[in-house]
Structures are given as structure tokens and as C-alpha cells.
PDB file of C-alpha atoms in Angstrom:
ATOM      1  CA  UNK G  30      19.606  83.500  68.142  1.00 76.00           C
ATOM      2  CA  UNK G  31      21.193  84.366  71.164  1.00 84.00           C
ATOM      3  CA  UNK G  32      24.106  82.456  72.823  1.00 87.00           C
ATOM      4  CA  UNK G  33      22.551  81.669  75.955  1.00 90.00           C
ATOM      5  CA  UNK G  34      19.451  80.706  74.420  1.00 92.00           C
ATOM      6  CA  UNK G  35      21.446  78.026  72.024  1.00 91.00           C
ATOM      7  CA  UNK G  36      23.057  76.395  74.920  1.00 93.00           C
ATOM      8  CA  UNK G  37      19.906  76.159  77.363  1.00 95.00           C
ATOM      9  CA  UNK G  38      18.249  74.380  74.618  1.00 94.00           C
ATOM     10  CA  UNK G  39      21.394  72.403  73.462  1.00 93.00           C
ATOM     11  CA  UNK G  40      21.757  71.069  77.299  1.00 95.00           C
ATOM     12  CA  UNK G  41      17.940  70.135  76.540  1.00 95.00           C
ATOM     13  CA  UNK G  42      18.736  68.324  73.675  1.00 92.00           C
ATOM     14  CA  UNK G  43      21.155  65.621  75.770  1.00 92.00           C
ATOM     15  CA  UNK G  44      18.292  65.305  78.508  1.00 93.00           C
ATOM     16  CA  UNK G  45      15.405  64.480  76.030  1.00 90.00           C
ATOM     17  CA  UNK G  46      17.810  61.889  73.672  1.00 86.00           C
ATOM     18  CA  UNK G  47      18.200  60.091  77.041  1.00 88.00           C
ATOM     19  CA  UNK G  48      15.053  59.594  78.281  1.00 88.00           C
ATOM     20  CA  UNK G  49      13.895  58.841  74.924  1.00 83.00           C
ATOM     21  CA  UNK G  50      16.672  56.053  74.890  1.00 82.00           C
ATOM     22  CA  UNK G  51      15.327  55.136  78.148  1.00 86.00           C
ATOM     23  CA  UNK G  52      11.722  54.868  77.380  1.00 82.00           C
ATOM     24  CA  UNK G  53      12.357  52.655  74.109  1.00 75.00           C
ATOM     25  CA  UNK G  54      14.221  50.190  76.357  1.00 76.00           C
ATOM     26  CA  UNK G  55      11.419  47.824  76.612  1.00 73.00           C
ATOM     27  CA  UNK G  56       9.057  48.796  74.158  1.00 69.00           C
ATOM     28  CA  UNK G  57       6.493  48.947  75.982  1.00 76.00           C
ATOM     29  CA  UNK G  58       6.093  53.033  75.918  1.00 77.00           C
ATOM     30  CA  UNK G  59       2.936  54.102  77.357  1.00 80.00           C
ATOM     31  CA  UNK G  60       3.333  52.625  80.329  1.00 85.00           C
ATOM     32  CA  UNK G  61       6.646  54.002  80.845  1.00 88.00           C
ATOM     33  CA  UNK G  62       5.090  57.022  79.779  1.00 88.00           C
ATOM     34  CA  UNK G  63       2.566  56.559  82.973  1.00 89.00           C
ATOM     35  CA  UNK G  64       5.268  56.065  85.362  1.00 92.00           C
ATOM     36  CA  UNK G  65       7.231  58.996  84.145  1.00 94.00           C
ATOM     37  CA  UNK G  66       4.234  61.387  85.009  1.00 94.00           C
ATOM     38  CA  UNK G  67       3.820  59.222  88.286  1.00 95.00           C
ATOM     39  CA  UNK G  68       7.076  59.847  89.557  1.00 96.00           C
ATOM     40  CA  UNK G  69       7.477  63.520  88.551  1.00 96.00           C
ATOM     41  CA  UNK G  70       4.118  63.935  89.962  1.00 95.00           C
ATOM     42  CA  UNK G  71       5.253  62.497  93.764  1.00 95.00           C
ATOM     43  CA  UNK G  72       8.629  63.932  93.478  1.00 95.00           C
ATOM     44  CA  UNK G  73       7.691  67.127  92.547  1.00 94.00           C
ATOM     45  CA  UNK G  74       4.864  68.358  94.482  1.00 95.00           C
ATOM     46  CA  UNK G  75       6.188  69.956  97.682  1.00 95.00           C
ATOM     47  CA  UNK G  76       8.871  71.961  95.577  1.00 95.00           C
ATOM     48  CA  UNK G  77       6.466  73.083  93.433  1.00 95.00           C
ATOM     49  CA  UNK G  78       3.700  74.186  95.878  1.00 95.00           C
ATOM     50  CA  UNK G  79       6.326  75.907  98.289  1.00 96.00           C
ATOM     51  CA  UNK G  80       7.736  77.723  95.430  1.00 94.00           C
ATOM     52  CA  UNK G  81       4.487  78.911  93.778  1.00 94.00           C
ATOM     53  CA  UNK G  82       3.286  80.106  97.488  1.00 94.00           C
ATOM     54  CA  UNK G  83       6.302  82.330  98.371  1.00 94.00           C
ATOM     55  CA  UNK G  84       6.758  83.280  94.237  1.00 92.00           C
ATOM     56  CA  UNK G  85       3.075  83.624  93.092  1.00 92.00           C
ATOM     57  CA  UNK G  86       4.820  82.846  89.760  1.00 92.00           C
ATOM     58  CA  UNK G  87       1.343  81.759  87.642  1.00 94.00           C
ATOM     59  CA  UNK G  88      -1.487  84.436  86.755  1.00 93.00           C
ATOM     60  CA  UNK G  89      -4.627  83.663  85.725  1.00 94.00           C
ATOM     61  CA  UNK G  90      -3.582  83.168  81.594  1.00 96.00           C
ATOM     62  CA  UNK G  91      -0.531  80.748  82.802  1.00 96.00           C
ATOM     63  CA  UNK G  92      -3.019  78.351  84.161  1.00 96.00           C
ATOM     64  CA  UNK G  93      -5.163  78.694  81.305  1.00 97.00           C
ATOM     65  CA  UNK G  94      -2.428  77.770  79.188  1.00 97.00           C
ATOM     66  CA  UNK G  95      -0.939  75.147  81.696  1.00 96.00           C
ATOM     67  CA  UNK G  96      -4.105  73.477  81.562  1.00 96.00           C
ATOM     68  CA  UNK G  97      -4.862  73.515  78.043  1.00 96.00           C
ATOM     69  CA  UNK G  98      -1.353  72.248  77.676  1.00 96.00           C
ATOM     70  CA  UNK G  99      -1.087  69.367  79.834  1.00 94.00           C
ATOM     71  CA  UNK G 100      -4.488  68.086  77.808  1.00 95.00           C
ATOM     72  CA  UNK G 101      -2.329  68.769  74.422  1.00 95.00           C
ATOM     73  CA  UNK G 102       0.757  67.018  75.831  1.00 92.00           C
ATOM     74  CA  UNK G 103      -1.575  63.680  76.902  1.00 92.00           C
ATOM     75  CA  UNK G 104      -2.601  63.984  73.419  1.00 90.00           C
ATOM     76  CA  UNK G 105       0.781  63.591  72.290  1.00 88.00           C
ATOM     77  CA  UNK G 106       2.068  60.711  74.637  1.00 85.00           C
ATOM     78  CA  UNK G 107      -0.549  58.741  73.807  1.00 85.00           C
ATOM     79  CA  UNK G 108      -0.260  59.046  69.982  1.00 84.00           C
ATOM     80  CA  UNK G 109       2.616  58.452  70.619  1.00 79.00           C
ATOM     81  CA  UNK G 110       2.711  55.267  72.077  1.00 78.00           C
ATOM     82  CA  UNK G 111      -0.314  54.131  70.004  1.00 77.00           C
ATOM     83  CA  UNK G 112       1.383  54.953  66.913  1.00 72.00           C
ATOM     84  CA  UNK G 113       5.019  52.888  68.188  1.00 66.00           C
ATOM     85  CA  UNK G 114       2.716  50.081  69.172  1.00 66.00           C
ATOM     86  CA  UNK G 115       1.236  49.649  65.488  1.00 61.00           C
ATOM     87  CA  UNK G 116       3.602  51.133  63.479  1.00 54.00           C
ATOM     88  CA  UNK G 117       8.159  50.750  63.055  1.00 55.00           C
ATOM     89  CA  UNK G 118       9.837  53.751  65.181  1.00 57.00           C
ATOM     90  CA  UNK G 119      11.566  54.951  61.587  1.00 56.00           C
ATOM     91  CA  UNK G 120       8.566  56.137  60.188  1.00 62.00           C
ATOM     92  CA  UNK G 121       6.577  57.331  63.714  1.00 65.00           C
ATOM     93  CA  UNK G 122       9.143  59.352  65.224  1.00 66.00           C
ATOM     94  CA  UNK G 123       9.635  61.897  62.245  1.00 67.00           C
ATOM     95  CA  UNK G 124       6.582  62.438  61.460  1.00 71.00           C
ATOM     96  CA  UNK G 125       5.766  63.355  65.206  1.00 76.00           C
ATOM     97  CA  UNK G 126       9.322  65.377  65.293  1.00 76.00           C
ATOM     98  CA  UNK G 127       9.226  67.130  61.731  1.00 79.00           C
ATOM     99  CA  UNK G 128       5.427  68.543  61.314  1.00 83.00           C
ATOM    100  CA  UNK G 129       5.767  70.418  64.114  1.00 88.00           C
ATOM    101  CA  UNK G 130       9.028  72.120  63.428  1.00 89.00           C
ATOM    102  CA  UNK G 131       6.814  73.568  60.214  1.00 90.00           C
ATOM    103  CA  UNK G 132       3.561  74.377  61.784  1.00 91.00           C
ATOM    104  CA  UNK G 133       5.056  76.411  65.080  1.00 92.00           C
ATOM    105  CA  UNK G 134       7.118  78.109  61.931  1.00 93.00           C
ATOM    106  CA  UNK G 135       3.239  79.755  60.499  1.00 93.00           C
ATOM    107  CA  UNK G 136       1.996  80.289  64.027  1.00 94.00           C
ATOM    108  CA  UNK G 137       4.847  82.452  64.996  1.00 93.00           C
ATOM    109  CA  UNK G 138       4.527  83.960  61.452  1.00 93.00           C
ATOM    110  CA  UNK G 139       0.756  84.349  62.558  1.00 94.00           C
ATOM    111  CA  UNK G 140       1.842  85.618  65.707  1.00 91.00           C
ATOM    112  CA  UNK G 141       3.514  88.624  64.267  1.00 91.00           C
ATOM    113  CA  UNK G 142       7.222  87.152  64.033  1.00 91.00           C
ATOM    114  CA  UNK G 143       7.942  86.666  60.862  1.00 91.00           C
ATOM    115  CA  UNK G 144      10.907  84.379  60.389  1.00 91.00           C
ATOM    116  CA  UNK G 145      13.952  85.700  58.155  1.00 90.00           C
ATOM    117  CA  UNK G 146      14.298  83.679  54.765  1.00 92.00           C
ATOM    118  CA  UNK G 147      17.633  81.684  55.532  1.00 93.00           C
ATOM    119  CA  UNK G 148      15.723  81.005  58.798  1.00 92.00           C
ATOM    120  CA  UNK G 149      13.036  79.286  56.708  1.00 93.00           C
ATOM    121  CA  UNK G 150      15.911  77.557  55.099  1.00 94.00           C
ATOM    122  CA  UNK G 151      17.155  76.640  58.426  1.00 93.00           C
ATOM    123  CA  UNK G 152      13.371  75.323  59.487  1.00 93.00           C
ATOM    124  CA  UNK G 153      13.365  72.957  56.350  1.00 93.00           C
ATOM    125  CA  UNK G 154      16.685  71.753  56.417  1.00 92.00           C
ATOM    126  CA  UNK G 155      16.027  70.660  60.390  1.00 90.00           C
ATOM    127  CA  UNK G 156      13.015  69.117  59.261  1.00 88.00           C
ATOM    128  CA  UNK G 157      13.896  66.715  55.993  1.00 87.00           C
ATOM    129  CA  UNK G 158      16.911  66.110  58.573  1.00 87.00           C
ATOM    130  CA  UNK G 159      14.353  64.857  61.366  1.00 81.00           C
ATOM    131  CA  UNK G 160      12.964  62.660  58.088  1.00 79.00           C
ATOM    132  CA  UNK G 161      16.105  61.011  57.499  1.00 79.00           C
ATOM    133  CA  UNK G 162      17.979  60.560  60.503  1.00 73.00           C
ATOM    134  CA  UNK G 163      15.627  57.557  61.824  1.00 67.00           C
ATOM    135  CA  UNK G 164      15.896  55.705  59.061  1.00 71.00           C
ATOM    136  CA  UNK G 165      18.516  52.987  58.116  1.00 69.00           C
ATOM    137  CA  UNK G 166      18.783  52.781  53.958  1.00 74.00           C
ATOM    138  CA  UNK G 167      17.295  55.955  51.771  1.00 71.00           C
ATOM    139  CA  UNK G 168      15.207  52.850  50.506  1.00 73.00           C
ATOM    140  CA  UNK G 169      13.262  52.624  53.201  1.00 66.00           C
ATOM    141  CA  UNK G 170      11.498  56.043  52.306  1.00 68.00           C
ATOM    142  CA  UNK G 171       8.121  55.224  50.657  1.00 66.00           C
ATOM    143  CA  UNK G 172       5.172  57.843  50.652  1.00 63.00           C
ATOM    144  CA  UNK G 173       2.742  55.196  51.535  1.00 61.00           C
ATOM    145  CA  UNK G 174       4.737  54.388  54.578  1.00 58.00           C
ATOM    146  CA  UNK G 175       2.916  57.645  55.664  1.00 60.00           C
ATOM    147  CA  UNK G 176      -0.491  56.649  54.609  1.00 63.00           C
ATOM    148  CA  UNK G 177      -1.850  53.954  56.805  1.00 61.00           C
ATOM    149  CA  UNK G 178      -3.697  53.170  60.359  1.00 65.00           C
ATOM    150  CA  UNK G 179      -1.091  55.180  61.963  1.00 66.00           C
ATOM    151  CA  UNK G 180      -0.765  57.786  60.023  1.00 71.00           C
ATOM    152  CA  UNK G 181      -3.979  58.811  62.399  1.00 76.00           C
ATOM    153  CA  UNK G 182      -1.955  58.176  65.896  1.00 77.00           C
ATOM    154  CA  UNK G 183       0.886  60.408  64.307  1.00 79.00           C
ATOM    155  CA  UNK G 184      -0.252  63.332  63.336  1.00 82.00           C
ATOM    156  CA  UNK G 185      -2.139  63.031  66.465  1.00 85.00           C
ATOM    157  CA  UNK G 186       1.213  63.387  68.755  1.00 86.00           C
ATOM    158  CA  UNK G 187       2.247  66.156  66.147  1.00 87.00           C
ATOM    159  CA  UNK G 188      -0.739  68.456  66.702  1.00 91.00           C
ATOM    160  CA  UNK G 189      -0.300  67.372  70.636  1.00 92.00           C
ATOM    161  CA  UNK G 190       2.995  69.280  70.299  1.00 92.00           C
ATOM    162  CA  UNK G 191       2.035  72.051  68.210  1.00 93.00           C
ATOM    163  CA  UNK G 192      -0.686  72.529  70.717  1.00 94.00           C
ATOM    164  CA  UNK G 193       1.750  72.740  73.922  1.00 94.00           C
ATOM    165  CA  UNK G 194       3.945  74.167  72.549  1.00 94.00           C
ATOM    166  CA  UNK G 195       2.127  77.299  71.075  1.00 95.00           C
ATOM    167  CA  UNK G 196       0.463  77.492  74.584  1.00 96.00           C
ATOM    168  CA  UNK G 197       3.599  77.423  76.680  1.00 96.00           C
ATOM    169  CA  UNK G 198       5.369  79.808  74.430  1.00 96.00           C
ATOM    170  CA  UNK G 199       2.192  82.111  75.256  1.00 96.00           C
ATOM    171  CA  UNK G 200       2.385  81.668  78.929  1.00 96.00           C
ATOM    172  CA  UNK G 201       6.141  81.795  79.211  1.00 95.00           C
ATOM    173  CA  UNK G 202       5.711  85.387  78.118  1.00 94.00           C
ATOM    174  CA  UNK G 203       3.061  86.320  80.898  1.00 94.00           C
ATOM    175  CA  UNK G 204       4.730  84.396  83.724  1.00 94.00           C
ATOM    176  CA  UNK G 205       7.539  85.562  86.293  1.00 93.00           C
ATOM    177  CA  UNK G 206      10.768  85.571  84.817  1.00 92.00           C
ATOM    178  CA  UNK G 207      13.065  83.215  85.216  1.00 93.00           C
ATOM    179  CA  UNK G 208      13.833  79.128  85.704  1.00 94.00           C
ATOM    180  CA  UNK G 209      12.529  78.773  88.985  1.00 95.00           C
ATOM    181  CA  UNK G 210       9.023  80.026  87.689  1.00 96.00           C
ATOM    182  CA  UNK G 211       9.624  78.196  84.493  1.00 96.00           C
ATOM    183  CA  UNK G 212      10.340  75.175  86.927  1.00 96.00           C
ATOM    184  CA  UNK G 213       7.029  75.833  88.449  1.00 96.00           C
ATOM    185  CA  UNK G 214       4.985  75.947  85.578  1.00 97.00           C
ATOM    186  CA  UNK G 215       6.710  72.639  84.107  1.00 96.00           C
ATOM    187  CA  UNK G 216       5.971  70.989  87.187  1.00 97.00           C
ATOM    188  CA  UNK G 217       1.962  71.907  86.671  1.00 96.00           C
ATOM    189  CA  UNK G 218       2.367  71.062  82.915  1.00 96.00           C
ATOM    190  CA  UNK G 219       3.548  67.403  84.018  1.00 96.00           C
ATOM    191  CA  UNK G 220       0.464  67.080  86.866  1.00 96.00           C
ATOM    192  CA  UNK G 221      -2.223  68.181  84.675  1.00 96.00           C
ATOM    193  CA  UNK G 222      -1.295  65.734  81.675  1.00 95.00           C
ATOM    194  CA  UNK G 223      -1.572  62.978  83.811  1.00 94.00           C
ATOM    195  CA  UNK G 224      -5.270  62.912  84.527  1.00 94.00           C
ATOM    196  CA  UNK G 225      -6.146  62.615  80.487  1.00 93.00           C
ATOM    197  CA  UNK G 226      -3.163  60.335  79.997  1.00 90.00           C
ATOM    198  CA  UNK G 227      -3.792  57.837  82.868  1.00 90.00           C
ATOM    199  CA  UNK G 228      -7.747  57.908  81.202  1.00 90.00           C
ATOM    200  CA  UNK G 229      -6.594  57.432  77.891  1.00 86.00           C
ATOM    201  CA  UNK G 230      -4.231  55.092  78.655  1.00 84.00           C
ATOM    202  CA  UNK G 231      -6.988  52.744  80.591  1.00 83.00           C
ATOM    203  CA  UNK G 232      -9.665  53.101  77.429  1.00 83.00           C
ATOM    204  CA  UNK G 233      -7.394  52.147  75.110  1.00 79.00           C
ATOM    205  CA  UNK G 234      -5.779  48.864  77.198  1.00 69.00           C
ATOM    206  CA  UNK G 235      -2.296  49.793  76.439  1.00 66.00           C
ATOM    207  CA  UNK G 236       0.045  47.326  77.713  1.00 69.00           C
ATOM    208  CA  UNK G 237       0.485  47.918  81.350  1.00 70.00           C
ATOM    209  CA  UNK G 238       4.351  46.674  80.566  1.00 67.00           C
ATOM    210  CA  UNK G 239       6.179  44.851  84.317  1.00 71.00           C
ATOM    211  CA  UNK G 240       6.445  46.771  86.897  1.00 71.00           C
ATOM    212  CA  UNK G 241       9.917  45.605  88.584  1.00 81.00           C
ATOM    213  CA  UNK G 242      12.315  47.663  90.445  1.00 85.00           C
ATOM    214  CA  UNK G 243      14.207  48.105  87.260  1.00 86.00           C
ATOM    215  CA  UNK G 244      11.904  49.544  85.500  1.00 88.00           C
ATOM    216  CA  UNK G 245      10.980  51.616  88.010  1.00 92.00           C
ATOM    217  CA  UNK G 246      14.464  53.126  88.417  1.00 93.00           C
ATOM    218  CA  UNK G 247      14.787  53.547  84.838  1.00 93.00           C
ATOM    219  CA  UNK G 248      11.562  55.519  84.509  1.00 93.00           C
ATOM    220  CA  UNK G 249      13.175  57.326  87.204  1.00 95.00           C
ATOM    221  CA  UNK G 250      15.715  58.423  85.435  1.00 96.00           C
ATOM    222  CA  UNK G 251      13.798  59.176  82.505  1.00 95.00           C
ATOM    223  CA  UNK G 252      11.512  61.488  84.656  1.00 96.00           C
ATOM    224  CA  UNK G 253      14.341  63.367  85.767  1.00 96.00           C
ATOM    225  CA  UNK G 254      15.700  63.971  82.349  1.00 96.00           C
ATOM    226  CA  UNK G 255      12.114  64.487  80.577  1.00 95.00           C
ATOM    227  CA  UNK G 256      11.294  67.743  83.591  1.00 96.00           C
ATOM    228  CA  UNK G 257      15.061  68.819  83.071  1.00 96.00           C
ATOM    229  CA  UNK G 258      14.873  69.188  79.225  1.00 96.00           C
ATOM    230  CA  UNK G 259      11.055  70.438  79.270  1.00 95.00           C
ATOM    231  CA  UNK G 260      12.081  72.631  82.143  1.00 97.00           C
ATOM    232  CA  UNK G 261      14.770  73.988  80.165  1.00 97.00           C
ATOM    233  CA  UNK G 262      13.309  74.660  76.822  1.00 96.00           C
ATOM    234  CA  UNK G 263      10.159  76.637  78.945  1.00 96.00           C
ATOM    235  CA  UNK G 264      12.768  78.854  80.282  1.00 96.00           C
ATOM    236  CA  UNK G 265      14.333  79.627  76.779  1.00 96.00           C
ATOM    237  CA  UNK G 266      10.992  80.623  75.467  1.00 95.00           C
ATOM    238  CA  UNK G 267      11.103  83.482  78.504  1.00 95.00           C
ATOM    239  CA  UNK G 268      14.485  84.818  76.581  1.00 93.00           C
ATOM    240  CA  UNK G 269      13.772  84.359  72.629  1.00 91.00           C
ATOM    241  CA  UNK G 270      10.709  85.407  70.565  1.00 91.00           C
ATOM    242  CA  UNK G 271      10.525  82.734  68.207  1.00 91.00           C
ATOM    243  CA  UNK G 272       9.213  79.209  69.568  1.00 93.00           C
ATOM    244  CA  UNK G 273      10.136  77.793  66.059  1.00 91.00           C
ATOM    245  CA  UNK G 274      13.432  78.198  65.954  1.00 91.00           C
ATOM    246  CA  UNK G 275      13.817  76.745  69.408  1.00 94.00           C
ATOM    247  CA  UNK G 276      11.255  73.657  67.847  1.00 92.00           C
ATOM    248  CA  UNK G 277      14.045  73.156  65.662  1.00 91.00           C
ATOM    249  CA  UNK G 278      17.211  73.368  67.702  1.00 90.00           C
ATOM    250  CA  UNK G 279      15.482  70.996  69.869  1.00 89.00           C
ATOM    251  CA  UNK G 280      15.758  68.081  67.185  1.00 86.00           C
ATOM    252  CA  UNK G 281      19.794  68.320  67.731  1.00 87.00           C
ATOM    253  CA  UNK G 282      18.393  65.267  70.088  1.00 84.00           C
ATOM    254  CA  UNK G 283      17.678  62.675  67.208  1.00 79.00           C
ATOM    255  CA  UNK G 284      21.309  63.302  66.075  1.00 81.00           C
ATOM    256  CA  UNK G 285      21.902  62.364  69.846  1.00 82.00           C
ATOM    257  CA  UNK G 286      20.309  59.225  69.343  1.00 74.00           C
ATOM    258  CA  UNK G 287      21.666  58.715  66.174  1.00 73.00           C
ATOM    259  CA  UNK G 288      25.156  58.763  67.728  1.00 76.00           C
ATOM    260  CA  UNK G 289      24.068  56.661  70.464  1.00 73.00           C
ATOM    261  CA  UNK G 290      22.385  54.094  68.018  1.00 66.00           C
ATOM    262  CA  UNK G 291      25.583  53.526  66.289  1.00 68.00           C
ATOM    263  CA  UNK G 292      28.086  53.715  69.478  1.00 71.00           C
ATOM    264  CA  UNK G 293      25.941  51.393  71.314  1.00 67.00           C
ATOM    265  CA  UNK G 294      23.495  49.405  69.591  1.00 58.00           C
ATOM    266  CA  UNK G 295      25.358  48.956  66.645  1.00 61.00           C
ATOM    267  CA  UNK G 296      23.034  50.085  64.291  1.00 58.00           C
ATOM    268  CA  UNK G 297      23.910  50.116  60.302  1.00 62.00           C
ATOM    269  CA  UNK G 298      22.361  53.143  57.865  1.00 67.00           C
ATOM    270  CA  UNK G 299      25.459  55.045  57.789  1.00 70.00           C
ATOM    271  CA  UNK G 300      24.782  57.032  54.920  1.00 78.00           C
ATOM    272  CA  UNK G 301      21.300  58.232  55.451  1.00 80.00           C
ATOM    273  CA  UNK G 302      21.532  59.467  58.994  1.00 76.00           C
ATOM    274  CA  UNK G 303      24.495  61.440  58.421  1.00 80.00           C
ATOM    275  CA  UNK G 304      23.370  63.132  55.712  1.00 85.00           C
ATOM    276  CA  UNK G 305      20.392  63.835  58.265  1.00 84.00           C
ATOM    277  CA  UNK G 306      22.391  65.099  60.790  1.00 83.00           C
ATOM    278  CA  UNK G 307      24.326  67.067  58.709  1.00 86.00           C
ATOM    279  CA  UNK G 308      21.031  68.957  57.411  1.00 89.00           C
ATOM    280  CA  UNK G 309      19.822  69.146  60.757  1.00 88.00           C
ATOM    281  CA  UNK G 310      23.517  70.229  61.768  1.00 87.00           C
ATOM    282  CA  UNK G 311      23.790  73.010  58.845  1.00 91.00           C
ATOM    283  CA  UNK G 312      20.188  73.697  60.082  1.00 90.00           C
ATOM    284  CA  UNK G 313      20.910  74.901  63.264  1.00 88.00           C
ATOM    285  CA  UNK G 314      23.997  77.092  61.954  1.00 89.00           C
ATOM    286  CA  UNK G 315      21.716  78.837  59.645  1.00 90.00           C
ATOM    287  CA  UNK G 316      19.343  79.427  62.336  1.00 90.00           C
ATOM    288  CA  UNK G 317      21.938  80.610  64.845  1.00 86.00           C
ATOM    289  CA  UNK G 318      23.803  82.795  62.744  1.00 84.00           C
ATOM    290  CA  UNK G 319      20.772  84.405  60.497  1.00 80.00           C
ATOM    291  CA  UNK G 320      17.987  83.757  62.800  1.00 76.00           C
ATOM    292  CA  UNK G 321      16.345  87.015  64.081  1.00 69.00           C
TER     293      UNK G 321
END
């Protein structure tokens, strides 16, 4: 992979761990989710439209994507939050982290760009890394932990992400080149998720969560960092062929949180997530140095 590419998406990497952190503050994710896209939304909007006036940046297949997108990426918040309100975050967050990492592997395959083999080894280690990492004894890994009234919610965030992100891979290689159009088209990606979100979020009653000053500022925060990373990653798809191999330097950020989990919270299971960051860790070398 290139250089340049490896540190956009590394910088990406810090951005999503933190609003990730941020968002599992309370516990109360979807609507922190819905105040995310609320805040991006407002803040956003005269940037964007000025810049897409004078830049013209989207064509007619970027808002096809855009839109189909934003739907997938609504998909995915939602499962998401549906699946952490029924189910631990140990056994939710890989599964929506690690399928993914696999399945945008056969679509670029599909796509013409076949992977080299220690890239595949590279995809796999990232992924049983993304497995491990979350959890806290290698006890707590049990099959049927998989197999359950979640199991539905998760693999419904994982196709959500599979979905955006085989759609903004396609439109980052149609639109203007370069971050400010990338910026552009991650602002649209934010707006249109929002509709299907908010109407998701109101049919299913998720808990509307408080709505205090603090929670606003941390959401704040969180919106920030969630249109920085996404912003980021959108503009390394302009400069690399291979979505997957971005998918998979992307989950440097649960070794992030892993870090920040022990440092701060003072969480135990030692021994498992190291030996998950150190897969996801080797990984990323493979991919970096054998990737093409």
C-alpha cells in the first residue's frame, strides 16, 4: 500500500476509536447516534453547499451512490444500536467489525482486483484480531454466543457496511479528486442517512437517552471525529484500488480502544487482546508491505 494512503487512514483510525469511546459513554447509543447526524447535519450544510456550487464535485453516479449509501449506513447504526441494546459489546462489535473486512475482500476480488496471497493472510489475521481484541478471557468465546436474537441486528450493521462501503469506494472513483470533494460527498453521506435513521429510530422506540448540555457537547465531539475519520478514509479510496485493504487498516481503531480500555477504564483480559492486537498489528504489516 502506499505511504500516504497508510497514514490518511491511520489518522482515521484515532478519530473513529474516539468517537466510539464517546458514544459508549452512556449506553444509550442510538440516540447519540441521532444527535451525531443532527449536529453534522446543522454544522455542515453551508460548507458543503458553497463548496459543491463553486466545485460541481458530484455527477450523476456519486449521488446514486451517496444515496444508496446513506440508506446502507442507517442500516448499520441502527443494527448497531439494536444489537448493543440486547446483546454484551464483546460479542456485537466484532461481528459488525470482522465480516466486513472478509466480504469487501470477494467484492474487490469480484471487482477485478484480486488481492495478493499474503494480503489474504493479512485480511484474516486483521479479522480473527477484530474477534479477539473485545473480549476479556479466551473463555468467553462460545459459537453460540453468535447464534441468538442478535445475531439478526449484527449481521445487519455488517451488511450496512459492506453496502457503504462498496458504494463509496465506487463513487470515490467517479468524483473530483481530492479531500475537499471527498469532504463534500461525506457531508451528503451523513444528511441522507439521517432521514432512514431518525424513521427507524422512532419505529423501533429506542431510548431517546437525556438530552443535557453534556451530552450534547459530547455528541459534539463525536460528530466532529465520526466526519473527520469517514472524511478521511473516502479520500484514501480516491488514491488506492483496493477498499479491503483499507477495511482492514481501519480496525487499527479497536487496538485504540483496547489501549484506552486498559489506560483508562482499567479493564482486565490482558492476554486475549494482545494477542488480538498483535494479529491485527502483524496484519497490517503484511498488508503494507505485500499488499498490491
Amino acid at each position: 500500500m502506499d505511504l500516504n494512503v497508510i497514514a490518511i487512514v491511520i489518522v482515521s483510525t484515532f478519530m473513529h476509536a474516539g468517537w466510539n469511546l464517546l458514544a459508549r459513554y452512556d449506553r444509550v447509543e442510538g440516540a447519540f447516534y441521532r444527535k451525531m447526524l443532527i449536529i453534522t447535519m446543522l454544522v455542515g450544510a453551508i460548507p458543503a453547499v458553497v463548496g459543491e456550487l463553486r466545485l460541481q464535485a458530484m455527477t450523476p453516479l456519486t449521488w446514486a451512490c451517496v444515496i444508496g449509501s446513506g440508506f446502507c449506513a442507517a442500516f448499520y447504526l441502527f443494527g448497531l444500536a439494536k444489537a448493543f441494546g440486547s446483546s454484551d459489546f464483546t460479542i456485537v462489535y466484532p461481528v459488525a467489525r470482522a465480516l466486513p473486512v472478509i466480504f469487501i475482500a470477494f467484492i474487490d476480488v469480484a471487482r477485478g482486483r484480486p488481492l495478493t496471497p499474503i494480503g489474504w493472510i493479512g485480511i484474516l489475521l486483521v479479522s480473527t484480531g477484530v474477534i479477539l481484541v473485545p473480549l476479556r478471557s479466551f473463555r468467553e468465546f462460545h459459537l453460540s454466543n453468535y447464534y441468538n436474537r442478535t445475531s439478526m441486528w449484527m449481521v445487519l450493521a455488517a451488511l450496512g457496511t459492506v453496502g457503504y462501503t462498496f458504494l463509496d469506494k465506487v463513487a470515490a472513483e467517479v468524483i473530483m479528486p481530492g479531500a475537499v470533494a471527498a469532504a463534500i460527498y461525506c457531508y451528503i453521506y451523513f444528511t441522507v442517512s439521517y432521514p432512514p435513521y431518525e424513521g427507524l429510530f422512532r419505529l423501533s422506540k429506542l431510548e431517546r437517552g437525556n438530552g443535557t448540555r453534556a451530552v450534547w457537547v459530547r455528541a459534539a465531539f463525536a460528530a466532529a471525529m465520526g466526519f473527520g475519520a469517514y472524511w478521511l478514509i473516502l479520500w484514501a479510496y480516491q488514491l488506492s484500488p483496493y477498499a479491503s485493504y483499507i477495511v482492514a487498516f481501519r480496525q487499527f481503531s479497536i487496538v485504540i480502544g483496547a489501549i484506552i480500555a486498559f489506560l483508562y477504564y482499567k479493564e482486565g483480559g490482558v492476554a486475549v487482546r494482545l494477542t488480538g492486537a498483535l494479529l491485527i498489528t502483524c496484519g497490517m504489516i503484511l498488508i503494507a508491505g505485500w499488499g498490491r
